[in-house]
Amino acid sequence: MPDASGTWPGTGSSPGPTGAGGPRLRNLLRATAPRVGRGLATAVVTCVPVALIAGLVQLQLDPLRRLDEGAIRAATDVTRANPALLDALLGWQQALLPWHVYLAVVPVAIWTWRAGLRARTVWGVATALVGWNLGLDVKLLVQRARPMVTDPISHAPGYSFPSGHVFNVTMALACALVMIWPLLRRHPPALAYGLLFLAAVVSLLTALDRVFLGVHYPSDTVAGVLLALALTYSSWAGFRYKPARRAGEGRDIPIHPQPGGRR
């Protein structure tokens, strides 16, 4: 029972309505807030190229407009003349729908979780899912219309900037690579570099797919890649940030690291 001062014997503190939850929550906020701040500050810098492209799109500057529209006309002409290419492009489009892409990250997450990289796994899954939503938000912010093609090959709903297919493919691949990177160190470096090259090829092919189907301008696809890389790097910079601990900080609830725990 608490004494007359309202404290519990031997503790020197009041139990409070939440018991140990209060100190734990404070420790969590103290540990999380600097990392979130670092991630947001990094995003402000890394997203500058995307913002510049979006600004040029909004201004409808003639050089960019001519480049985009000329590329769409030339690419769709090639697609119309090659039925086999059209079938391949439509198949690639269907295979890399956003929910297909993020579903493919699940086996990677299971692998890294079972390998002991649990904090890294949570980071990767959370970053991918948040990124998916942020990509949609940027579309709503810019509100660029889809390319106008006289003889359309394919149709896609929503706005054009950035390319959702390109953004989500790049985002999922980047997060997956960061998640498994410590595991790749156990293998020859050629494997890691090979996976990086493969990821770049998949992103590039997805960008070409969108342009040759006439549903995205080249600038949409470039912005999709840059935005995905910027958000992934910014989130990772926040996750890995270790702010200097002030004297007496973190003493409310002692935290004992688990043996063999890794990020």
PDB file of C-alpha atoms in Angstrom:
ATOM      1  CA  MET A   1       0.000   0.000   0.000  1.00  0.00           C
ATOM      2  CA  PRO A   2       1.216   3.558  -0.638  1.00  0.00           C
ATOM      3  CA  ASP A   3       2.225   5.643   2.352  1.00  0.00           C
ATOM      4  CA  ALA A   4       0.847   9.064   3.295  1.00  0.00           C
ATOM      5  CA  SER A   5       2.843  10.782   0.553  1.00  0.00           C
ATOM      6  CA  GLY A   6       1.220   8.614  -2.100  1.00  0.00           C
ATOM      7  CA  THR A   7       4.380   6.685  -2.921  1.00  0.00           C
ATOM      8  CA  TRP A   8       4.931   2.946  -2.885  1.00  0.00           C
ATOM      9  CA  PRO A   9       7.327   1.672  -0.226  1.00  0.00           C
ATOM     10  CA  GLY A  10      10.787   1.046  -1.550  1.00  0.00           C
ATOM     11  CA  THR A  11      10.186   2.757  -4.878  1.00  0.00           C
ATOM     12  CA  GLY A  12      10.007   6.455  -4.091  1.00  0.00           C
ATOM     13  CA  SER A  13       7.449   6.944  -6.847  1.00  0.00           C
ATOM     14  CA  SER A  14       3.723   6.986  -7.320  1.00  0.00           C
ATOM     15  CA  PRO A  15       2.241   4.034  -9.201  1.00  0.00           C
ATOM     16  CA  GLY A  16       0.288   6.352 -11.491  1.00  0.00           C
ATOM     17  CA  PRO A  17      -2.616   5.228 -13.610  1.00  0.00           C
ATOM     18  CA  THR A  18      -0.431   3.347 -16.075  1.00  0.00           C
ATOM     19  CA  GLY A  19       2.225   1.823 -13.816  1.00  0.00           C
ATOM     20  CA  ALA A  20       5.457   1.281 -15.749  1.00  0.00           C
ATOM     21  CA  GLY A  21       3.763   2.224 -18.985  1.00  0.00           C
ATOM     22  CA  GLY A  22       4.480   5.919 -18.474  1.00  0.00           C
ATOM     23  CA  PRO A  23       8.288   5.630 -18.237  1.00  0.00           C
ATOM     24  CA  ARG A  24       8.352   3.094 -21.054  1.00  0.00           C
ATOM     25  CA  LEU A  25       6.328   5.375 -23.273  1.00  0.00           C
ATOM     26  CA  ARG A  26       8.608   8.318 -22.464  1.00  0.00           C
ATOM     27  CA  ASN A  27      11.681   6.234 -23.267  1.00  0.00           C
ATOM     28  CA  LEU A  28      10.108   5.114 -26.529  1.00  0.00           C
ATOM     29  CA  LEU A  29       9.289   8.679 -27.524  1.00  0.00           C
ATOM     30  CA  ARG A  30      12.764   9.884 -26.587  1.00  0.00           C
ATOM     31  CA  ALA A  31      14.304   7.131 -28.701  1.00  0.00           C
ATOM     32  CA  THR A  32      11.952   7.560 -31.649  1.00  0.00           C
ATOM     33  CA  ALA A  33      11.550  11.326 -32.026  1.00  0.00           C
ATOM     34  CA  PRO A  34      15.176  12.092 -33.036  1.00  0.00           C
ATOM     35  CA  ARG A  35      15.121   9.289 -35.586  1.00  0.00           C
ATOM     36  CA  VAL A  36      11.872  10.498 -37.111  1.00  0.00           C
ATOM     37  CA  GLY A  37      13.283  14.005 -37.219  1.00  0.00           C
ATOM     38  CA  ARG A  38      16.464  12.810 -38.906  1.00  0.00           C
ATOM     39  CA  GLY A  39      14.439  10.864 -41.475  1.00  0.00           C
ATOM     40  CA  LEU A  40      12.205  13.836 -42.272  1.00  0.00           C
ATOM     41  CA  ALA A  41      15.171  16.200 -42.552  1.00  0.00           C
ATOM     42  CA  THR A  42      16.911  13.791 -44.919  1.00  0.00           C
ATOM     43  CA  ALA A  43      13.758  13.480 -47.017  1.00  0.00           C
ATOM     44  CA  VAL A  44      13.603  17.248 -47.445  1.00  0.00           C
ATOM     45  CA  VAL A  45      17.009  17.089 -49.128  1.00  0.00           C
ATOM     46  CA  THR A  46      16.723  13.841 -51.079  1.00  0.00           C
ATOM     47  CA  CYS A  47      13.304  14.682 -52.521  1.00  0.00           C
ATOM     48  CA  VAL A  48      14.519  17.957 -54.062  1.00  0.00           C
ATOM     49  CA  PRO A  49      15.078  16.403 -57.539  1.00  0.00           C
ATOM     50  CA  VAL A  50      11.523  15.043 -57.539  1.00  0.00           C
ATOM     51  CA  ALA A  51      10.175  18.423 -56.472  1.00  0.00           C
ATOM     52  CA  LEU A  52      12.105  20.102 -59.283  1.00  0.00           C
ATOM     53  CA  ILE A  53      10.690  17.714 -61.885  1.00  0.00           C
ATOM     54  CA  ALA A  54       7.199  18.213 -60.464  1.00  0.00           C
ATOM     55  CA  GLY A  55       7.672  21.974 -60.699  1.00  0.00           C
ATOM     56  CA  LEU A  56       8.728  21.735 -64.344  1.00  0.00           C
ATOM     57  CA  VAL A  57       5.704  19.548 -65.036  1.00  0.00           C
ATOM     58  CA  GLN A  58       3.372  22.041 -63.388  1.00  0.00           C
ATOM     59  CA  LEU A  59       4.894  24.921 -65.369  1.00  0.00           C
ATOM     60  CA  GLN A  60       4.487  22.910 -68.588  1.00  0.00           C
ATOM     61  CA  LEU A  61       7.800  24.137 -69.928  1.00  0.00           C
ATOM     62  CA  ASP A  62       8.058  23.586 -73.665  1.00  0.00           C
ATOM     63  CA  PRO A  63      11.353  21.605 -73.745  1.00  0.00           C
ATOM     64  CA  LEU A  64      10.129  19.037 -71.220  1.00  0.00           C
ATOM     65  CA  ARG A  65       6.692  18.852 -72.853  1.00  0.00           C
ATOM     66  CA  ARG A  66       8.181  18.245 -76.304  1.00  0.00           C
ATOM     67  CA  LEU A  67      10.561  15.608 -74.937  1.00  0.00           C
ATOM     68  CA  ASP A  68       7.803  13.747 -73.097  1.00  0.00           C
ATOM     69  CA  GLU A  69       5.244  13.867 -75.879  1.00  0.00           C
ATOM     70  CA  GLY A  70       7.784  12.980 -78.570  1.00  0.00           C
ATOM     71  CA  ALA A  71       8.927   9.950 -76.581  1.00  0.00           C
ATOM     72  CA  ILE A  72       5.330   8.785 -76.122  1.00  0.00           C
ATOM     73  CA  ARG A  73       4.573   9.074 -79.855  1.00  0.00           C
ATOM     74  CA  ALA A  74       7.725   7.238 -80.882  1.00  0.00           C
ATOM     75  CA  ALA A  75       7.346   4.499 -78.247  1.00  0.00           C
ATOM     76  CA  THR A  76       3.680   3.770 -78.926  1.00  0.00           C
ATOM     77  CA  ASP A  77       4.362   3.617 -82.683  1.00  0.00           C
ATOM     78  CA  VAL A  78       6.906   0.876 -82.023  1.00  0.00           C
ATOM     79  CA  THR A  79       4.450  -1.009 -79.812  1.00  0.00           C
ATOM     80  CA  ARG A  80       1.643  -0.869 -82.371  1.00  0.00           C
ATOM     81  CA  ALA A  81       3.953  -2.309 -85.027  1.00  0.00           C
ATOM     82  CA  ASN A  82       4.958  -5.262 -82.807  1.00  0.00           C
ATOM     83  CA  PRO A  83       2.057  -7.344 -81.426  1.00  0.00           C
ATOM     84  CA  ALA A  84       4.449  -9.644 -79.563  1.00  0.00           C
ATOM     85  CA  LEU A  85       5.981  -6.640 -77.811  1.00  0.00           C
ATOM     86  CA  LEU A  86       2.514  -5.410 -76.857  1.00  0.00           C
ATOM     87  CA  ASP A  87       1.667  -8.768 -75.283  1.00  0.00           C
ATOM     88  CA  ALA A  88       4.928  -8.743 -73.322  1.00  0.00           C
ATOM     89  CA  LEU A  89       4.334  -5.187 -72.105  1.00  0.00           C
ATOM     90  CA  LEU A  90       0.786  -5.987 -70.972  1.00  0.00           C
ATOM     91  CA  GLY A  91       2.023  -9.104 -69.191  1.00  0.00           C
ATOM     92  CA  TRP A  92       4.759  -7.148 -67.412  1.00  0.00           C
ATOM     93  CA  GLN A  93       2.204  -4.511 -66.392  1.00  0.00           C
ATOM     94  CA  GLN A  94      -0.090  -7.132 -64.884  1.00  0.00           C
ATOM     95  CA  ALA A  95       2.683  -9.037 -63.129  1.00  0.00           C
ATOM     96  CA  LEU A  96       4.024  -5.918 -61.394  1.00  0.00           C
ATOM     97  CA  LEU A  97       0.814  -4.507 -59.996  1.00  0.00           C
ATOM     98  CA  PRO A  98       1.575  -2.766 -56.670  1.00  0.00           C
ATOM     99  CA  TRP A  99      -0.050  -5.391 -54.464  1.00  0.00           C
ATOM    100  CA  HIS A 100       1.848  -8.133 -56.330  1.00  0.00           C
ATOM    101  CA  VAL A 101       5.098  -6.276 -55.733  1.00  0.00           C
ATOM    102  CA  TYR A 102       4.596  -5.765 -52.013  1.00  0.00           C
ATOM    103  CA  LEU A 103       3.315  -9.293 -51.557  1.00  0.00           C
ATOM    104  CA  ALA A 104       6.641 -10.482 -52.965  1.00  0.00           C
ATOM    105  CA  VAL A 105       8.397  -8.727 -50.068  1.00  0.00           C
ATOM    106  CA  VAL A 106       6.707 -11.056 -47.557  1.00  0.00           C
ATOM    107  CA  PRO A 107       9.088 -14.022 -48.111  1.00  0.00           C
ATOM    108  CA  VAL A 108      12.020 -11.636 -47.728  1.00  0.00           C
ATOM    109  CA  ALA A 109      10.579 -10.345 -44.462  1.00  0.00           C
ATOM    110  CA  ILE A 110      10.077 -13.898 -43.182  1.00  0.00           C
ATOM    111  CA  TRP A 111      13.666 -14.764 -44.093  1.00  0.00           C
ATOM    112  CA  THR A 112      15.196 -11.742 -42.355  1.00  0.00           C
ATOM    113  CA  TRP A 113      12.934 -12.140 -39.306  1.00  0.00           C
ATOM    114  CA  ARG A 114      13.933 -15.786 -38.857  1.00  0.00           C
ATOM    115  CA  ALA A 115      17.585 -14.798 -39.363  1.00  0.00           C
ATOM    116  CA  GLY A 116      17.373 -12.484 -36.345  1.00  0.00           C
ATOM    117  CA  LEU A 117      17.195  -9.159 -38.219  1.00  0.00           C
ATOM    118  CA  ARG A 118      13.910  -8.275 -36.590  1.00  0.00           C
ATOM    119  CA  ALA A 119      14.294  -4.521 -36.179  1.00  0.00           C
ATOM    120  CA  ARG A 120      15.457  -4.302 -39.777  1.00  0.00           C
ATOM    121  CA  THR A 121      12.497  -6.410 -40.901  1.00  0.00           C
ATOM    122  CA  VAL A 122       9.987  -4.176 -39.144  1.00  0.00           C
ATOM    123  CA  TRP A 123      11.697  -1.137 -40.676  1.00  0.00           C
ATOM    124  CA  GLY A 124      11.538  -2.622 -44.183  1.00  0.00           C
ATOM    125  CA  VAL A 125       7.886  -3.638 -44.061  1.00  0.00           C
ATOM    126  CA  ALA A 126       6.797  -0.344 -42.487  1.00  0.00           C
ATOM    127  CA  THR A 127       8.829   1.731 -44.944  1.00  0.00           C
ATOM    128  CA  ALA A 128       7.451  -0.134 -47.961  1.00  0.00           C
ATOM    129  CA  LEU A 129       3.831   0.219 -46.848  1.00  0.00           C
ATOM    130  CA  VAL A 130       4.152   3.870 -45.864  1.00  0.00           C
ATOM    131  CA  GLY A 131       5.961   4.547 -49.120  1.00  0.00           C
ATOM    132  CA  TRP A 132       3.128   2.969 -51.083  1.00  0.00           C
ATOM    133  CA  ASN A 133       0.722   5.507 -49.584  1.00  0.00           C
ATOM    134  CA  LEU A 134       3.118   8.432 -50.003  1.00  0.00           C
ATOM    135  CA  GLY A 135       3.431   7.661 -53.704  1.00  0.00           C
ATOM    136  CA  LEU A 136      -0.338   7.965 -54.039  1.00  0.00           C
ATOM    137  CA  ASP A 137      -0.270  11.232 -52.096  1.00  0.00           C
ATOM    138  CA  VAL A 138       2.261  12.736 -54.507  1.00  0.00           C
ATOM    139  CA  LYS A 139      -0.004  11.814 -57.424  1.00  0.00           C
ATOM    140  CA  LEU A 140      -2.861  13.701 -55.791  1.00  0.00           C
ATOM    141  CA  LEU A 141      -0.598  16.657 -55.070  1.00  0.00           C
ATOM    142  CA  VAL A 142       0.753  17.069 -58.626  1.00  0.00           C
ATOM    143  CA  GLN A 143      -2.399  15.923 -60.480  1.00  0.00           C
ATOM    144  CA  ARG A 144      -0.745  15.484 -63.860  1.00  0.00           C
ATOM    145  CA  ALA A 145      -3.020  14.131 -66.579  1.00  0.00           C
ATOM    146  CA  ARG A 146      -2.154  10.913 -68.378  1.00  0.00           C
ATOM    147  CA  PRO A 147      -0.582  11.146 -71.854  1.00  0.00           C
ATOM    148  CA  MET A 148      -3.026  11.895 -74.656  1.00  0.00           C
ATOM    149  CA  VAL A 149      -2.499   9.308 -77.386  1.00  0.00           C
ATOM    150  CA  THR A 150      -4.468   9.407 -80.660  1.00  0.00           C
ATOM    151  CA  ASP A 151      -4.640   5.610 -80.870  1.00  0.00           C
ATOM    152  CA  PRO A 152      -4.329   4.410 -77.252  1.00  0.00           C
ATOM    153  CA  ILE A 153      -2.695   1.055 -76.590  1.00  0.00           C
ATOM    154  CA  SER A 154      -3.535   0.736 -72.918  1.00  0.00           C
ATOM    155  CA  HIS A 155      -5.474   2.668 -70.314  1.00  0.00           C
ATOM    156  CA  ALA A 156      -4.662   3.381 -66.672  1.00  0.00           C
ATOM    157  CA  PRO A 157      -6.721   5.158 -64.005  1.00  0.00           C
ATOM    158  CA  GLY A 158      -5.640   8.079 -61.863  1.00  0.00           C
ATOM    159  CA  TYR A 159      -2.969  10.685 -62.326  1.00  0.00           C
ATOM    160  CA  SER A 160       0.325  10.271 -64.137  1.00  0.00           C
ATOM    161  CA  PHE A 161       3.068  11.741 -61.908  1.00  0.00           C
ATOM    162  CA  PRO A 162       4.941   9.805 -60.650  1.00  0.00           C
ATOM    163  CA  SER A 163       4.525   6.402 -62.258  1.00  0.00           C
ATOM    164  CA  GLY A 164       2.975   4.162 -59.622  1.00  0.00           C
ATOM    165  CA  HIS A 165       4.330   0.953 -61.153  1.00  0.00           C
ATOM    166  CA  VAL A 166       7.880   2.300 -61.303  1.00  0.00           C
ATOM    167  CA  PHE A 167       7.720   3.854 -57.852  1.00  0.00           C
ATOM    168  CA  ASN A 168       6.351   0.754 -56.130  1.00  0.00           C
ATOM    169  CA  VAL A 169       8.707  -1.659 -57.889  1.00  0.00           C
ATOM    170  CA  THR A 170      11.728   0.473 -56.978  1.00  0.00           C
ATOM    171  CA  MET A 171      10.495   1.024 -53.424  1.00  0.00           C
ATOM    172  CA  ALA A 172       9.877  -2.662 -52.772  1.00  0.00           C
ATOM    173  CA  LEU A 173      13.197  -3.720 -54.296  1.00  0.00           C
ATOM    174  CA  ALA A 174      15.163  -1.081 -52.387  1.00  0.00           C
ATOM    175  CA  CYS A 175      13.584  -2.037 -49.057  1.00  0.00           C
ATOM    176  CA  ALA A 176      14.105  -5.739 -49.712  1.00  0.00           C
ATOM    177  CA  LEU A 177      17.774  -5.224 -50.579  1.00  0.00           C
ATOM    178  CA  VAL A 178      18.417  -3.224 -47.417  1.00  0.00           C
ATOM    179  CA  MET A 179      16.668  -5.888 -45.355  1.00  0.00           C
ATOM    180  CA  ILE A 180      18.777  -8.764 -46.684  1.00  0.00           C
ATOM    181  CA  TRP A 181      22.086  -6.915 -47.052  1.00  0.00           C
ATOM    182  CA  PRO A 182      23.703  -8.283 -43.834  1.00  0.00           C
ATOM    183  CA  LEU A 183      22.826 -11.811 -44.963  1.00  0.00           C
ATOM    184  CA  LEU A 184      24.490 -11.238 -48.324  1.00  0.00           C
ATOM    185  CA  ARG A 185      27.802 -10.531 -46.592  1.00  0.00           C
ATOM    186  CA  ARG A 186      28.088 -14.248 -45.923  1.00  0.00           C
ATOM    187  CA  HIS A 187      28.292 -14.856 -49.670  1.00  0.00           C
ATOM    188  CA  PRO A 188      30.736 -13.701 -52.368  1.00  0.00           C
ATOM    189  CA  PRO A 189      30.370  -9.982 -53.257  1.00  0.00           C
ATOM    190  CA  ALA A 190      29.296 -10.963 -56.768  1.00  0.00           C
ATOM    191  CA  LEU A 191      25.921 -12.065 -55.397  1.00  0.00           C
ATOM    192  CA  ALA A 192      25.184  -8.684 -53.807  1.00  0.00           C
ATOM    193  CA  TYR A 193      26.267  -6.758 -56.894  1.00  0.00           C
ATOM    194  CA  GLY A 194      24.316  -9.140 -59.081  1.00  0.00           C
ATOM    195  CA  LEU A 195      21.134  -8.503 -57.095  1.00  0.00           C
ATOM    196  CA  LEU A 196      21.710  -4.748 -57.303  1.00  0.00           C
ATOM    197  CA  PHE A 197      22.098  -5.017 -61.062  1.00  0.00           C
ATOM    198  CA  LEU A 198      18.977  -7.182 -61.338  1.00  0.00           C
ATOM    199  CA  ALA A 199      16.952  -4.694 -59.283  1.00  0.00           C
ATOM    200  CA  ALA A 200      18.111  -1.855 -61.540  1.00  0.00           C
ATOM    201  CA  VAL A 201      17.156  -3.828 -64.648  1.00  0.00           C
ATOM    202  CA  VAL A 202      13.683  -4.599 -63.287  1.00  0.00           C
ATOM    203  CA  SER A 203      13.098  -0.904 -62.483  1.00  0.00           C
ATOM    204  CA  LEU A 204      14.333   0.132 -65.926  1.00  0.00           C
ATOM    205  CA  LEU A 205      12.165  -2.417 -67.729  1.00  0.00           C
ATOM    206  CA  THR A 206       9.159  -1.265 -65.721  1.00  0.00           C
ATOM    207  CA  ALA A 207       9.840   2.334 -66.731  1.00  0.00           C
ATOM    208  CA  LEU A 208      10.095   1.338 -70.392  1.00  0.00           C
ATOM    209  CA  ASP A 209       6.906  -0.697 -70.069  1.00  0.00           C
ATOM    210  CA  ARG A 210       4.958   2.368 -68.911  1.00  0.00           C
ATOM    211  CA  VAL A 211       6.264   4.573 -71.712  1.00  0.00           C
ATOM    212  CA  PHE A 212       5.852   2.013 -74.507  1.00  0.00           C
ATOM    213  CA  LEU A 213       2.273   1.399 -73.385  1.00  0.00           C
ATOM    214  CA  GLY A 214       1.675   5.139 -73.540  1.00  0.00           C
ATOM    215  CA  VAL A 215       0.337   5.441 -69.985  1.00  0.00           C
ATOM    216  CA  HIS A 216       3.230   7.483 -68.526  1.00  0.00           C
ATOM    217  CA  TYR A 217       5.623  10.144 -69.731  1.00  0.00           C
ATOM    218  CA  PRO A 218       9.356   9.458 -69.318  1.00  0.00           C
ATOM    219  CA  SER A 219       9.537  12.187 -66.653  1.00  0.00           C
ATOM    220  CA  ASP A 220       6.893  10.286 -64.649  1.00  0.00           C
ATOM    221  CA  THR A 221       9.061   7.186 -64.587  1.00  0.00           C
ATOM    222  CA  VAL A 222      12.236   9.079 -63.675  1.00  0.00           C
ATOM    223  CA  ALA A 223      10.379  10.732 -60.809  1.00  0.00           C
ATOM    224  CA  GLY A 224       9.100   7.344 -59.661  1.00  0.00           C
ATOM    225  CA  VAL A 225      12.617   5.950 -59.342  1.00  0.00           C
ATOM    226  CA  LEU A 226      14.018   9.053 -57.640  1.00  0.00           C
ATOM    227  CA  LEU A 227      11.142   9.321 -55.176  1.00  0.00           C
ATOM    228  CA  ALA A 228      11.370   5.657 -54.174  1.00  0.00           C
ATOM    229  CA  LEU A 229      15.132   5.850 -53.608  1.00  0.00           C
ATOM    230  CA  ALA A 230      14.815   9.141 -51.725  1.00  0.00           C
ATOM    231  CA  LEU A 231      12.150   7.821 -49.350  1.00  0.00           C
ATOM    232  CA  THR A 232      13.951   4.539 -48.748  1.00  0.00           C
ATOM    233  CA  TYR A 233      17.250   6.265 -47.999  1.00  0.00           C
ATOM    234  CA  SER A 234      15.587   8.877 -45.767  1.00  0.00           C
ATOM    235  CA  SER A 235      13.762   6.231 -43.762  1.00  0.00           C
ATOM    236  CA  TRP A 236      16.968   4.221 -43.381  1.00  0.00           C
ATOM    237  CA  ALA A 237      18.899   7.315 -42.294  1.00  0.00           C
ATOM    238  CA  GLY A 238      16.350   7.885 -39.546  1.00  0.00           C
ATOM    239  CA  PHE A 239      16.311   4.240 -38.493  1.00  0.00           C
ATOM    240  CA  ARG A 240      20.088   4.035 -38.209  1.00  0.00           C
ATOM    241  CA  TYR A 241      20.493   7.380 -36.450  1.00  0.00           C
ATOM    242  CA  LYS A 242      21.817   7.076 -32.895  1.00  0.00           C
ATOM    243  CA  PRO A 243      21.441  10.379 -31.037  1.00  0.00           C
ATOM    244  CA  ALA A 244      23.903  11.098 -28.247  1.00  0.00           C
ATOM    245  CA  ARG A 245      22.420  10.098 -24.902  1.00  0.00           C
ATOM    246  CA  ARG A 246      22.317  12.770 -22.253  1.00  0.00           C
ATOM    247  CA  ALA A 247      23.389  12.102 -18.673  1.00  0.00           C
ATOM    248  CA  GLY A 248      20.734  10.196 -16.764  1.00  0.00           C
ATOM    249  CA  GLU A 249      18.663   9.466 -19.842  1.00  0.00           C
ATOM    250  CA  GLY A 250      17.108   6.047 -20.213  1.00  0.00           C
ATOM    251  CA  ARG A 251      17.346   5.103 -16.503  1.00  0.00           C
ATOM    252  CA  ASP A 252      13.599   4.779 -15.876  1.00  0.00           C
ATOM    253  CA  ILE A 253      13.381   1.306 -17.345  1.00  0.00           C
ATOM    254  CA  PRO A 254      16.627  -0.643 -17.765  1.00  0.00           C
ATOM    255  CA  ILE A 255      16.835  -2.359 -21.104  1.00  0.00           C
ATOM    256  CA  HIS A 256      18.878  -5.536 -21.333  1.00  0.00           C
ATOM    257  CA  PRO A 257      19.939  -6.441 -24.897  1.00  0.00           C
ATOM    258  CA  GLN A 258      19.047  -9.929 -26.030  1.00  0.00           C
ATOM    259  CA  PRO A 259      21.983 -12.233 -26.706  1.00  0.00           C
ATOM    260  CA  GLY A 260      22.774 -12.319 -30.363  1.00  0.00           C
ATOM    261  CA  GLY A 261      20.325  -9.488 -31.145  1.00  0.00           C
ATOM    262  CA  ARG A 262      21.079  -7.776 -34.440  1.00  0.00           C
ATOM    263  CA  ARG A 263      19.654  -5.107 -36.661  1.00  0.00           C
TER     264      ARG A 263
END
